Each structure stands twice: as structure tokens, then as C-alpha cells.
């Protein structure tokens, strides 16, 4: 029984900050990467950020310099710190787990149910 539990979504004003958390339960022996994707209504799901067990990171160009991903391996938890939020960041954010540090959704095997982030003007 593998499960990813997300928290931290909510409402925030332009320029504000939020921190998303994702905790995995159940053993995933081959998966060492945790990351985030997001999807706005009527839009395709897009990569946001990911981090490997060793601390390697990737960021989408649209969030680079504003978002920071980190992880606590002992807790099997990763965090996405989102600063200087813009209305364009409004979306459902999904946590994902995979075996390779990649921006491609097909590289991830397990997904959370999503958490809503809304940035108001």
C-alpha cells in the first residue's frame, strides 16, 4: 500500500508564500525521486520541481528562483517552498514519486491526489 499525502495548499495574495509538503507511506524500493507537477483548469499538467535522494534538483523555468524544493529522507517527506507567488501559479499541485530525476510525467509511478493553490490579485 503506497500512498502520497499532500498538505499546505490554500489561498494567498500576490507576492505571498506557501509551503507544500508531501509524505510517502509504504515502501517504494525503486523510487528515489520526489517531485511536483501542477495543472490549471483547461491546461496540461506541467512539471514544477523534483529532487533525488542525493539532493539533486530540477526546476521548471517558470518557477526557478522563486520556488525551492527540499526533502527529509528519514521522514520520506519533501517540501516545496513557494515565494513571490503570481496568479499564474494558481493550479492543483500534485506530488509524485519516481525512480529517475526527470521533468517527464511518465517517469513517475505514484501520485498524490492534489492540493489546490490559489493566488489572488
Rosetta silent file (secondary structure, phi, psi, omega in degrees, C-alpha in Angstrom):
SEQUENCE: XXXXXXXXXXXXXXXXXXXXXXXXXXXXXXXXXXXXXXXXXXXXXXXXXXXXXXXXXXXXXXXXXXXXXXXXXXXXXXXXXXXXXXXXXXXXXXXXXXXXXXXXXXXXXXXXXXXXXXXXX
SCORE:     score description
SCORE:     0.000 S_00000001
   1 L     0.000  102.523  179.809    0.000    0.000    0.000 S_00000001
   2 L  -101.401  133.346 -178.370    1.780    3.067   -1.334 S_00000001
   3 E  -146.071  137.892  173.699    0.343    6.474   -0.561 S_00000001
   4 E  -114.257  123.421 -176.845    1.455   10.081   -1.015 S_00000001
   5 E  -112.846  122.766 -177.122   -0.182   12.602    1.318 S_00000001
   6 E  -105.622  151.768  175.302   -0.034   16.302    0.442 S_00000001
   7 E  -155.085  164.386  174.072   -0.656   19.347    2.593 S_00000001
   8 L   106.883   -7.947  178.133   -0.068   23.094    2.622 S_00000001
   9 L   -70.369  163.920  179.502   -2.266   24.301   -0.209 S_00000001
  10 E   163.639 -161.100 -178.870   -4.569   27.258    0.223 S_00000001
  11 E  -101.896  138.310  178.765   -5.264   30.878   -0.626 S_00000001
  12 E  -150.278  150.021  177.849   -2.547   33.516   -0.789 S_00000001
  13 E   -83.171  159.746  177.457   -2.203   37.033   -2.176 S_00000001
  14 L   -52.599  133.146 -179.811    0.141   38.011   -4.976 S_00000001
  15 L    89.465   -8.052 -178.951    3.701   38.152   -3.698 S_00000001
  16 L   -83.200 -173.300 -175.534    2.982   35.863   -0.774 S_00000001
  17 L  -133.556  152.391  171.853    4.370   32.458    0.128 S_00000001
  18 E  -143.393  153.247  172.774    3.194   28.916    0.735 S_00000001
  19 E  -124.646  120.928  176.747    4.963   25.693    1.623 S_00000001
  20 E   -94.565  144.886  176.751    3.659   22.392    0.320 S_00000001
  21 E  -124.866  148.751  176.672    4.524   19.086    1.962 S_00000001
  22 E  -141.093  121.535  179.935    4.329   15.543    0.649 S_00000001
  23 E  -116.990  129.462  178.844    4.841   12.464    2.794 S_00000001
  24 E   -96.722  142.301  174.852    5.108    8.963    1.386 S_00000001
  25 E  -128.676  152.632 -173.422    3.959    5.825    3.164 S_00000001
  26 L    82.560  145.317 -175.459    4.542    2.236    2.194 S_00000001
  27 L   -79.966  131.469  174.438    7.827    1.030    0.733 S_00000001
  28 L  -123.321   89.270 -168.795    8.784    2.045   -2.791 S_00000001
  29 L   -64.754  -33.929 -175.020   12.089    0.250   -3.227 S_00000001
  30 L   -94.581   -7.100 -174.862   12.984    1.521   -6.693 S_00000001
  31 L  -101.116  118.578 -179.887   11.805    5.117   -6.295 S_00000001
  32 L  -119.152    0.486 -176.956   14.299    7.675   -5.002 S_00000001
  33 E  -112.959  136.818  173.260   12.884   10.842   -6.594 S_00000001
  34 E  -125.751  141.059 -177.240   10.071   13.025   -5.301 S_00000001
  35 E  -154.593 -176.705 -177.998    8.624   15.927   -7.220 S_00000001
  36 E  -133.291  138.587  169.302    5.744   18.227   -8.008 S_00000001
  37 E  -123.677  163.424  176.936    3.543   18.840  -11.017 S_00000001
  38 E  -141.763  155.066 -179.499    0.680   21.292  -11.398 S_00000001
  39 E  -145.910  122.621  175.051   -2.412   21.611  -13.542 S_00000001
  40 L   -94.147  156.285 -179.920   -4.702   24.589  -14.073 S_00000001
  41 L   -54.359  129.713  178.994   -8.258   24.187  -15.428 S_00000001
  42 L    76.079    3.675 -178.688   -8.194   23.517  -19.158 S_00000001
  43 L  -114.551  160.643  176.390   -4.401   23.282  -19.190 S_00000001
  44 L   -75.988  151.818  174.585   -1.962   20.395  -19.470 S_00000001
  45 L   -66.937  134.663 -177.556   -0.186   19.088  -16.427 S_00000001
  46 E  -129.025  149.602  177.873    3.274   20.620  -16.178 S_00000001
  47 E   -68.615  140.618  176.663    6.442   19.883  -14.276 S_00000001
  48 E  -113.136  -58.226 -177.044    7.301   22.167  -11.361 S_00000001
  49 E  -165.681  158.482  176.552   10.246   20.695   -9.466 S_00000001
  50 E  -153.466  157.327  179.890   11.848   17.436   -8.338 S_00000001
  51 E  -143.347  138.811  177.824   14.580   16.226   -6.007 S_00000001
  52 E   -89.754  170.428  178.195   16.549   12.984   -5.786 S_00000001
  53 L   -58.911  -34.769 -178.188   17.582   11.126   -2.648 S_00000001
  54 L   -82.357   -4.700  175.894   21.097   12.563   -3.028 S_00000001
  55 L   100.366    3.180  174.296   19.796   16.129   -3.251 S_00000001
  56 L   -67.712  142.305 -176.392   19.960   16.791   -6.981 S_00000001
  57 E  -130.360  155.392  170.695   17.201   19.166   -8.076 S_00000001
  58 E  -134.932  145.872  177.377   15.366   20.303  -11.195 S_00000001
  59 E  -135.311  144.695  169.588   13.076   23.296  -11.640 S_00000001
  60 L   -67.935  147.618  179.985   10.766   24.499  -14.360 S_00000001
  61 L   -58.159  -32.036 -176.036   11.930   27.774  -15.877 S_00000001
  62 L   -69.748  -18.471 -177.791    8.697   29.436  -14.777 S_00000001
  63 L  -118.234   -8.185 -177.064    9.440   28.873  -11.075 S_00000001
  64 E   -60.119  131.051 -177.100   13.223   28.917  -10.940 S_00000001
  65 L    92.540  -16.136  178.945   14.447   31.485   -8.431 S_00000001
  66 L  -111.949  -35.691 -178.632   11.084   31.613   -6.657 S_00000001
  67 E  -105.608  147.983  176.083   10.465   28.005   -5.584 S_00000001
  68 E  -134.672  128.077  177.928   12.779   25.762   -3.575 S_00000001
  69 E  -105.077  143.512  177.752   12.410   22.005   -3.155 S_00000001
  70 E  -147.330  170.059  178.843   13.931   20.034   -0.287 S_00000001
  71 E  -150.212  154.588  174.776   13.489   16.638    1.358 S_00000001
  72 E  -119.270  101.436 -174.500   13.877   14.795    4.624 S_00000001
  73 H   -63.411  -35.670 -179.637   14.788   11.226    3.741 S_00000001
  74 H   -63.565  -32.241 -179.957   14.242    9.927    7.267 S_00000001
  75 H   -96.108   -3.081 -175.730   10.648   11.173    7.156 S_00000001
  76 L    50.821   47.246 -175.518   10.162   10.278    3.489 S_00000001
  77 E  -130.605  140.625  170.565    8.886   13.815    3.032 S_00000001
  78 E  -123.098  156.724 -176.404    9.598   16.561    0.544 S_00000001
  79 E  -128.268  140.647  174.300    8.774   20.255    0.747 S_00000001
  80 E  -119.978  104.149  177.009    8.103   22.857   -1.918 S_00000001
  81 E   -85.597  121.052 -176.180    8.662   26.381   -0.644 S_00000001
  82 E  -115.356  115.639  179.928    6.892   28.820   -2.959 S_00000001
  83 L  -116.461  164.115  178.359    7.788   32.502   -2.714 S_00000001
  84 L    49.561   49.142 -173.919    6.833   35.589   -4.724 S_00000001
  85 L   -66.861  143.621 -179.096    3.676   33.861   -5.880 S_00000001
  86 L  -119.513  158.345  175.996    1.919   35.042   -9.026 S_00000001
  87 H   -55.482  -31.133  178.948   -1.630   34.489  -10.309 S_00000001
  88 H   -65.199  -15.691  178.061   -0.091   32.217  -12.956 S_00000001
  89 H   -81.704   -8.463  179.593    0.908   29.828  -10.160 S_00000001
  90 L   -62.768  123.962 -177.377   -2.750   29.067   -9.423 S_00000001
  91 E  -178.439  171.199  166.422   -3.303   25.350  -10.027 S_00000001
  92 E   -87.247  126.745 -178.278   -3.795   21.980   -8.431 S_00000001
  93 E  -102.371  130.048 -177.375   -0.387   20.769   -7.299 S_00000001
  94 E  -115.619  129.737  171.413    0.377   17.044   -7.385 S_00000001
  95 E   -82.967  145.078 -179.573    3.139   15.243   -5.535 S_00000001
  96 E  -143.797  155.921  178.701    4.776   12.368   -7.394 S_00000001
  97 E  -129.395  138.345  179.990    7.382    9.677   -6.815 S_00000001
  98 E  -152.662 -178.693 -176.877    9.659    8.039   -9.372 S_00000001
  99 L  -100.572  -10.954 -176.491   12.989    6.335   -9.950 S_00000001
 100 L  -133.325  140.659  176.746   14.695    8.916  -12.164 S_00000001
 101 L   -75.610  101.607 -176.040   15.199   12.664  -11.839 S_00000001
 102 L  -144.743  156.394  175.653   13.193   13.795  -14.845 S_00000001
 103 L   -90.917   -2.735 -176.633   10.762   16.522  -15.897 S_00000001
 104 L   -91.031  130.792 -177.421    8.628   13.997  -17.748 S_00000001
 105 H   -61.684  -29.498 -179.265    5.455   12.798  -16.045 S_00000001
 106 H   -66.635  -14.136  178.490    5.922    9.287  -17.445 S_00000001
 107 H   -82.378   -1.324 -177.338    8.950    8.926  -15.198 S_00000001
 108 E  -113.829  133.815 -172.443    6.803    8.946  -12.074 S_00000001
 109 E   -97.831  -31.890 -176.016    4.963    5.885  -10.786 S_00000001
 110 E  -125.310  143.500 -174.578    2.949    7.163   -7.831 S_00000001
 111 E  -134.744  143.790  171.256    0.871   10.300   -7.450 S_00000001
 112 L   -79.660  175.734 -176.873   -0.902   12.176   -4.698 S_00000001
 113 L   -85.423   -9.095  175.503   -4.475   13.357   -5.024 S_00000001
 114 L    98.598  149.448  175.610   -3.528   17.013   -5.402 S_00000001
 115 E  -136.265  136.130 -174.740   -3.825   20.179   -3.350 S_00000001
 116 E   -80.784  132.020  171.623   -5.263   23.479   -4.559 S_00000001
 117 E  -119.995  122.852 -179.889   -3.106   26.606   -4.613 S_00000001
 118 E  -124.056  123.994  179.658   -4.882   29.867   -5.402 S_00000001
 119 E  -110.809  116.354 -175.145   -3.042   33.174   -5.790 S_00000001
 120 E   -99.294  150.380  176.341   -5.363   36.176   -5.753 S_00000001
 121 L   -85.161    0.000    0.000   -4.803   39.665   -7.117 S_00000001
